[in-house]
Amino acid sequence: MVSRKHDRIHVDDTILCKLCLSELGEIYSDLGLTSDELDLLDMPRRSFTVHFPVRMDSGKIKMFVGHRVQYNDARGPSKGGLRFHPELTIDHVKDLAFLMVLKCAVVNIPFGGSKGGVVVNPKELSRNELEQVTRGYIRAIADYIGPFKDIPAPDVYTDEKIMVWILDEYERIKGMHVPAVVTGKPLELQGSRARSYSTSLGGIYVLEEALKKVDLDKKDASVAVQGFGNVGENAARILFENGYRVIAVSDSRGAILSESGLDISEVIRHKERNGTVGGFGGAENITNEELLVSNCDILIPAALSDQLNANNARDVKAKIVLELANAPTTTEADEIFSEKGIMLVPDVVANAGGVVVSYFEWSQNLNSEYWEEEKVIRRLKNVMITAFNDVYTLCIEGKCRMRRAAYQLAVKRILRAERLRGNL
Ligand code: NAD
C-alpha cells in the first residue's frame, strides 16, 4: 500500500515521498478514480527481498539484504536507481519506485518505474567488498532484471564504477553482451554523451519555457542557485555560459552574492582550490537562508529537500522557483507561492533530464548506436519542452498548482496504458 501511510523519515528523500504521496489522495479524488483504478495504483507489481553471501576481506562470509521493487510497467520496462544505504527499507523502496513511475510518465518516456538497493553503509566497505556486494546483489536478482524487464541506474551512493560491475556481472551470467541492462555507464562501455550534466540542462530547457509564460527575458533575469554539487554547479555553469546573471550560489559550507553577477567559471576554480564557494573575491558572503530570499528573479534549489517552507516562503522574491533538487519545497510553501503568483516548476518535471538521457542511453544500446552530443541535447530539449508545456496546459485548464497538474497527467497516462492492455 503506497499511498496511505507516509511517516517514515530516515533518509533525505523520504520527504520527497511524503510530499508527493500525500498529494496523491486528493489527486485521485480530483480525477474521480474508480476503486479498480485505485487498487491497481496502490500495489507494486513485483516487490522482493534477497539475502546473499559476500566473502569479506577478513575471509569471513557475511549475509547482505537487498530489495527491488518494480512498481508498474504498463508503459514500458521498469526503470529505477540502485542505492546503497544502511537504513534502506522495502517500504521506502516502494515509495521511490512509485515516484519513478510518475516521473517517467510525466516526461512521457516509455518506461515504468522501479527502485532497489542494498542495506549497507558503503563507507564501511573496502573497494573489493563493494564490488563483491554489487556482484552478489546482481547474481541474486539477475532473473528479474534485463533490458526489457527492469533497468537499474545510479542513485544514492552508487556511481559509474558500480554500474560497470552490474554490467559485467549480468553479462557473465547471460554469456553475452547486454549493454542496455543498466544505464549510467562510462562512455567507453556504451554510456551516453551529455549524461553528466543532463539533469541541469534539462532543467534549464524547462526554465526557458517558464520564462516565456511569466514574460521575463533571460537578459534581464537574475538567478540564485542553492547547492554546488553535480546538479547545482552544472546549472550555474550552463546559465552563466548562456548569458544569465547568476547573482548567488552556495554549498554546505557557504554562500556568496554579487548583484552584478558572478563569473561562474572563476567560482568553480575557487571551489576547486578552497573546497567551498565561500570567500570568493568580489562577492559578499551570505548565509544559505539569505540566498533563498535574495532579490533574484529565478531561484533554483539544487541541494536538499525541505529548504523552502512555511518559515521562509513569504519572503521569497523570485518569480520562478525551479526545483532541481528533489522535494526542496514543502506543501505549505508550494501553496504560499501559488498565492503570491510565484511559478513553481516541480521536481518531477524540472529534474527529469537525467532519466530522459538514461532512456537515450538504453535506446542507443539497443540499436548499437552512439549519438553525437548534439543529438542527445536536441532530443533532451524536445522532451523537456514538451513535458513542461503538457503540464503547464493542464495547470491552466485545471486552475491548479503545477505539481498537482504533473501528477494528474502521470496518473492519467499510466491508467490509459493499463486500459489499453485490458487490465482495467
Ligand atoms: P551532490 O551531492 O553532488 O551536491 C549537493 C550539493 O548541495 C553540494 O554542493 C553540497 O555542498 C550542497 N549542500 C548540502 N547541504 C547544503 C545546505 N544546507 N545549503 C546549501 N547547499 C548545501 O548532489 P546532486 O547530485 O547535485 O543532487 C542535488 C539534488 O538534486 C538532490 O536533491 C538530488 O536528489 C537531486 N537530483 C539529482 C539528480 C542527479 O542527476 N544528480 C537527478 C535528480 C535529482
PDB file of N, CA and C in Angstrom, residues 34-84:
ATOM      1  N   THR A  34     -11.890   5.206 -10.049  1.00  0.00           N
ATOM      2  CA  THR A  34     -12.740   4.112  -9.549  1.00  0.00           C
ATOM      3  C   THR A  34     -11.932   3.280  -8.551  1.00  0.00           C
ATOM      4  N   SER A  35     -12.633   2.403  -7.828  1.00  0.00           N
ATOM      5  CA  SER A  35     -11.910   1.583  -6.847  1.00  0.00           C
ATOM      6  C   SER A  35     -10.960   0.616  -7.560  1.00  0.00           C
ATOM      7  N   ASP A  36     -11.315   0.170  -8.771  1.00  0.00           N
ATOM      8  CA  ASP A  36     -10.400  -0.698  -9.529  1.00  0.00           C
ATOM      9  C   ASP A  36      -9.112   0.052  -9.849  1.00  0.00           C
ATOM     10  N   GLU A  37      -9.277   1.290 -10.282  1.00  0.00           N
ATOM     11  CA  GLU A  37      -8.095   2.088 -10.643  1.00  0.00           C
ATOM     12  C   GLU A  37      -7.222   2.345  -9.409  1.00  0.00           C
ATOM     13  N   LEU A  38      -7.881   2.656  -8.295  1.00  0.00           N
ATOM     14  CA  LEU A  38      -7.128   2.897  -7.051  1.00  0.00           C
ATOM     15  C   LEU A  38      -6.354   1.656  -6.638  1.00  0.00           C
ATOM     16  N   ASP A  39      -7.019   0.513  -6.706  1.00  0.00           N
ATOM     17  CA  ASP A  39      -6.348  -0.732  -6.299  1.00  0.00           C
ATOM     18  C   ASP A  39      -5.144  -0.997  -7.176  1.00  0.00           C
ATOM     19  N   LEU A  40      -5.331  -0.751  -8.464  1.00  0.00           N
ATOM     20  CA  LEU A  40      -4.252  -1.041  -9.394  1.00  0.00           C
ATOM     21  C   LEU A  40      -3.013  -0.163  -9.132  1.00  0.00           C
ATOM     22  N   LEU A  41      -3.263   1.099  -8.744  1.00  0.00           N
ATOM     23  CA  LEU A  41      -2.141   2.006  -8.485  1.00  0.00           C
ATOM     24  C   LEU A  41      -1.519   1.788  -7.111  1.00  0.00           C
ATOM     25  N   ASP A  42      -2.266   1.176  -6.238  1.00  0.00           N
ATOM     26  CA  ASP A  42      -1.842   1.113  -4.840  1.00  0.00           C
ATOM     27  C   ASP A  42      -0.853  -0.015  -4.545  1.00  0.00           C
ATOM     28  N   MET A  43      -0.677  -0.920  -5.489  1.00  0.00           N
ATOM     29  CA  MET A  43       0.166  -2.103  -5.244  1.00  0.00           C
ATOM     30  C   MET A  43       1.293  -2.179  -6.257  1.00  0.00           C
ATOM     31  N   PRO A  44       2.522  -2.465  -5.803  1.00  0.00           N
ATOM     32  CA  PRO A  44       3.581  -2.715  -6.786  1.00  0.00           C
ATOM     33  C   PRO A  44       3.365  -4.070  -7.460  1.00  0.00           C
ATOM     34  N   ARG A  45       3.774  -4.160  -8.712  1.00  0.00           N
ATOM     35  CA  ARG A  45       3.594  -5.418  -9.436  1.00  0.00           C
ATOM     36  C   ARG A  45       4.538  -6.495  -8.911  1.00  0.00           C
ATOM     37  N   ARG A  46       5.758  -6.068  -8.584  1.00  0.00           N
ATOM     38  CA  ARG A  46       6.679  -7.057  -8.013  1.00  0.00           C
ATOM     39  C   ARG A  46       7.559  -6.356  -6.995  1.00  0.00           C
ATOM     40  N   SER A  47       7.674  -6.991  -5.834  1.00  0.00           N
ATOM     41  CA  SER A  47       8.442  -6.378  -4.756  1.00  0.00           C
ATOM     42  C   SER A  47       9.108  -7.523  -4.016  1.00  0.00           C
ATOM     43  N   PHE A  48      10.427  -7.510  -3.939  1.00  0.00           N
ATOM     44  CA  PHE A  48      11.068  -8.674  -3.307  1.00  0.00           C
ATOM     45  C   PHE A  48      12.352  -8.296  -2.577  1.00  0.00           C
ATOM     46  N   THR A  49      12.713  -9.200  -1.669  1.00  0.00           N
ATOM     47  CA  THR A  49      13.917  -9.031  -0.860  1.00  0.00           C
ATOM     48  C   THR A  49      14.802 -10.255  -1.075  1.00  0.00           C
ATOM     49  N   VAL A  50      16.091 -10.025  -1.229  1.00  0.00           N
ATOM     50  CA  VAL A  50      17.025 -11.154  -1.387  1.00  0.00           C
ATOM     51  C   VAL A  50      18.059 -11.094  -0.272  1.00  0.00           C
ATOM     52  N   HIS A  51      18.600 -12.255   0.054  1.00  0.00           N
ATOM     53  CA  HIS A  51      19.701 -12.340   1.018  1.00  0.00           C
ATOM     54  C   HIS A  51      20.843 -13.037   0.289  1.00  0.00           C
ATOM     55  N   PHE A  52      22.016 -12.461   0.320  1.00  0.00           N
ATOM     56  CA  PHE A  52      23.103 -13.072  -0.450  1.00  0.00           C
ATOM     57  C   PHE A  52      24.429 -12.984   0.327  1.00  0.00           C
ATOM     58  N   PRO A  53      25.280 -13.993   0.134  1.00  0.00           N
ATOM     59  CA  PRO A  53      26.538 -14.037   0.878  1.00  0.00           C
ATOM     60  C   PRO A  53      27.667 -13.287   0.163  1.00  0.00           C
ATOM     61  N   VAL A  54      28.535 -12.659   0.944  1.00  0.00           N
ATOM     62  CA  VAL A  54      29.724 -11.999   0.385  1.00  0.00           C
ATOM     63  C   VAL A  54      30.915 -12.389   1.261  1.00  0.00           C
ATOM     64  N   ARG A  55      32.008 -12.805   0.597  1.00  0.00           N
ATOM     65  CA  ARG A  55      33.211 -13.084   1.388  1.00  0.00           C
ATOM     66  C   ARG A  55      33.941 -11.763   1.626  1.00  0.00           C
ATOM     67  N   MET A  56      34.049 -11.374   2.887  1.00  0.00           N
ATOM     68  CA  MET A  56      34.657 -10.097   3.242  1.00  0.00           C
ATOM     69  C   MET A  56      36.184 -10.229   3.196  1.00  0.00           C
ATOM     70  N   ASP A  57      36.881  -9.095   3.256  1.00  0.00           N
ATOM     71  CA  ASP A  57      38.346  -9.119   3.179  1.00  0.00           C
ATOM     72  C   ASP A  57      38.951  -9.954   4.302  1.00  0.00           C
ATOM     73  N   SER A  58      38.225 -10.058   5.410  1.00  0.00           N
ATOM     74  CA  SER A  58      38.727 -10.838   6.554  1.00  0.00           C
ATOM     75  C   SER A  58      38.697 -12.340   6.278  1.00  0.00           C
ATOM     76  N   GLY A  59      38.029 -12.744   5.204  1.00  0.00           N
ATOM     77  CA  GLY A  59      37.872 -14.161   4.885  1.00  0.00           C
ATOM     78  C   GLY A  59      36.536 -14.712   5.365  1.00  0.00           C
ATOM     79  N   LYS A  60      35.832 -13.951   6.189  1.00  0.00           N
ATOM     80  CA  LYS A  60      34.533 -14.408   6.721  1.00  0.00           C
ATOM     81  C   LYS A  60      33.414 -14.132   5.712  1.00  0.00           C
ATOM     82  N   ILE A  61      32.383 -14.953   5.769  1.00  0.00           N
ATOM     83  CA  ILE A  61      31.185 -14.728   4.934  1.00  0.00           C
ATOM     84  C   ILE A  61      30.212 -13.841   5.712  1.00  0.00           C
ATOM     85  N   LYS A  62      29.659 -12.838   4.997  1.00  0.00           N
ATOM     86  CA  LYS A  62      28.633 -12.010   5.632  1.00  0.00           C
ATOM     87  C   LYS A  62      27.401 -12.021   4.724  1.00  0.00           C
ATOM     88  N   MET A  63      26.224 -12.135   5.337  1.00  0.00           N
ATOM     89  CA  MET A  63      24.994 -12.108   4.552  1.00  0.00           C
ATOM     90  C   MET A  63      24.501 -10.662   4.410  1.00  0.00           C
ATOM     91  N   PHE A  64      24.099 -10.286   3.208  1.00  0.00           N
ATOM     92  CA  PHE A  64      23.561  -8.941   2.956  1.00  0.00           C
ATOM     93  C   PHE A  64      22.098  -9.051   2.519  1.00  0.00           C
ATOM     94  N   VAL A  65      21.382  -7.943   2.731  1.00  0.00           N
ATOM     95  CA  VAL A  65      19.957  -7.872   2.351  1.00  0.00           C
ATOM     96  C   VAL A  65      19.812  -6.870   1.201  1.00  0.00           C
ATOM     97  N   GLY A  66      19.114  -7.282   0.159  1.00  0.00           N
ATOM     98  CA  GLY A  66      18.849  -6.359  -0.955  1.00  0.00           C
ATOM     99  C   GLY A  66      17.362  -6.347  -1.278  1.00  0.00           C
ATOM    100  N   HIS A  67      16.895  -5.206  -1.786  1.00  0.00           N
ATOM    101  CA  HIS A  67      15.477  -5.098  -2.173  1.00  0.00           C
ATOM    102  C   HIS A  67      15.389  -4.655  -3.637  1.00  0.00           C
ATOM    103  N   ARG A  68      14.289  -4.990  -4.273  1.00  0.00           N
ATOM    104  CA  ARG A  68      13.976  -4.409  -5.587  1.00  0.00           C
ATOM    105  C   ARG A  68      12.463  -4.346  -5.701  1.00  0.00           C
ATOM    106  N   VAL A  69      11.973  -3.213  -6.158  1.00  0.00           N
ATOM    107  CA  VAL A  69      10.529  -3.073  -6.372  1.00  0.00           C
ATOM    108  C   VAL A  69      10.302  -2.601  -7.803  1.00  0.00           C
ATOM    109  N   GLN A  70       9.512  -3.365  -8.537  1.00  0.00           N
ATOM    110  CA  GLN A  70       9.115  -2.974  -9.902  1.00  0.00           C
ATOM    111  C   GLN A  70       7.652  -2.579  -9.782  1.00  0.00           C
ATOM    112  N   TYR A  71       7.443  -1.268  -9.674  1.00  0.00           N
ATOM    113  CA  TYR A  71       6.124  -0.827  -9.235  1.00  0.00           C
ATOM    114  C   TYR A  71       5.058  -0.989 -10.317  1.00  0.00           C
ATOM    115  N   ASN A  72       5.381  -0.511 -11.509  1.00  0.00           N
ATOM    116  CA  ASN A  72       4.387  -0.589 -12.578  1.00  0.00           C
ATOM    117  C   ASN A  72       5.135  -0.567 -13.902  1.00  0.00           C
ATOM    118  N   ASP A  73       4.748  -1.464 -14.809  1.00  0.00           N
ATOM    119  CA  ASP A  73       5.438  -1.497 -16.101  1.00  0.00           C
ATOM    120  C   ASP A  73       4.445  -1.432 -17.255  1.00  0.00           C
ATOM    121  N   ALA A  74       3.294  -0.797 -17.013  1.00  0.00           N
ATOM    122  CA  ALA A  74       2.287  -0.716 -18.083  1.00  0.00           C
ATOM    123  C   ALA A  74       2.821   0.085 -19.276  1.00  0.00           C
ATOM    124  N   ARG A  75       3.668   1.104 -19.016  1.00  0.00           N
ATOM    125  CA  ARG A  75       4.124   1.975 -20.113  1.00  0.00           C
ATOM    126  C   ARG A  75       5.455   1.514 -20.709  1.00  0.00           C
ATOM    127  N   GLY A  76       6.086   0.509 -20.134  1.00  0.00           N
ATOM    128  CA  GLY A  76       7.371   0.037 -20.643  1.00  0.00           C
ATOM    129  C   GLY A  76       8.137  -0.653 -19.534  1.00  0.00           C
ATOM    130  N   PRO A  77       9.359  -1.134 -19.836  1.00  0.00           N
ATOM    131  CA  PRO A  77      10.136  -1.806 -18.796  1.00  0.00           C
ATOM    132  C   PRO A  77      10.353  -0.895 -17.591  1.00  0.00           C
ATOM    133  N   SER A  78      10.500  -1.486 -16.441  1.00  0.00           N
ATOM    134  CA  SER A  78      10.711  -0.684 -15.237  1.00  0.00           C
ATOM    135  C   SER A  78      12.101  -0.055 -15.280  1.00  0.00           C
ATOM    136  N   LYS A  79      12.173   1.170 -14.729  1.00  0.00           N
ATOM    137  CA  LYS A  79      13.453   1.885 -14.749  1.00  0.00           C
ATOM    138  C   LYS A  79      13.626   2.531 -13.392  1.00  0.00           C
ATOM    139  N   GLY A  80      14.777   2.332 -12.776  1.00  0.00           N
ATOM    140  CA  GLY A  80      14.969   2.983 -11.482  1.00  0.00           C
ATOM    141  C   GLY A  80      16.322   2.687 -10.883  1.00  0.00           C
ATOM    142  N   GLY A  81      16.741   3.577 -10.016  1.00  0.00           N
ATOM    143  CA  GLY A  81      18.087   3.532  -9.452  1.00  0.00           C
ATOM    144  C   GLY A  81      18.308   2.395  -8.472  1.00  0.00           C
ATOM    145  N   LEU A  82      19.590   2.194  -8.198  1.00  0.00           N
ATOM    146  CA  LEU A  82      20.037   1.246  -7.184  1.00  0.00           C
ATOM    147  C   LEU A  82      20.811   2.041  -6.153  1.00  0.00           C
ATOM    148  N   ARG A  83      20.414   1.939  -4.886  1.00  0.00           N
ATOM    149  CA  ARG A  83      21.118   2.697  -3.855  1.00  0.00           C
ATOM    150  C   ARG A  83      21.694   1.782  -2.795  1.00  0.00           C
ATOM    151  N   PHE A  84      22.784   2.230  -2.200  1.00  0.00           N
ATOM    152  CA  PHE A  84      23.362   1.520  -1.062  1.00  0.00           C
ATOM    153  C   PHE A  84      23.157   2.417   0.141  1.00  0.00           C
TER     154      PHE A  84
END
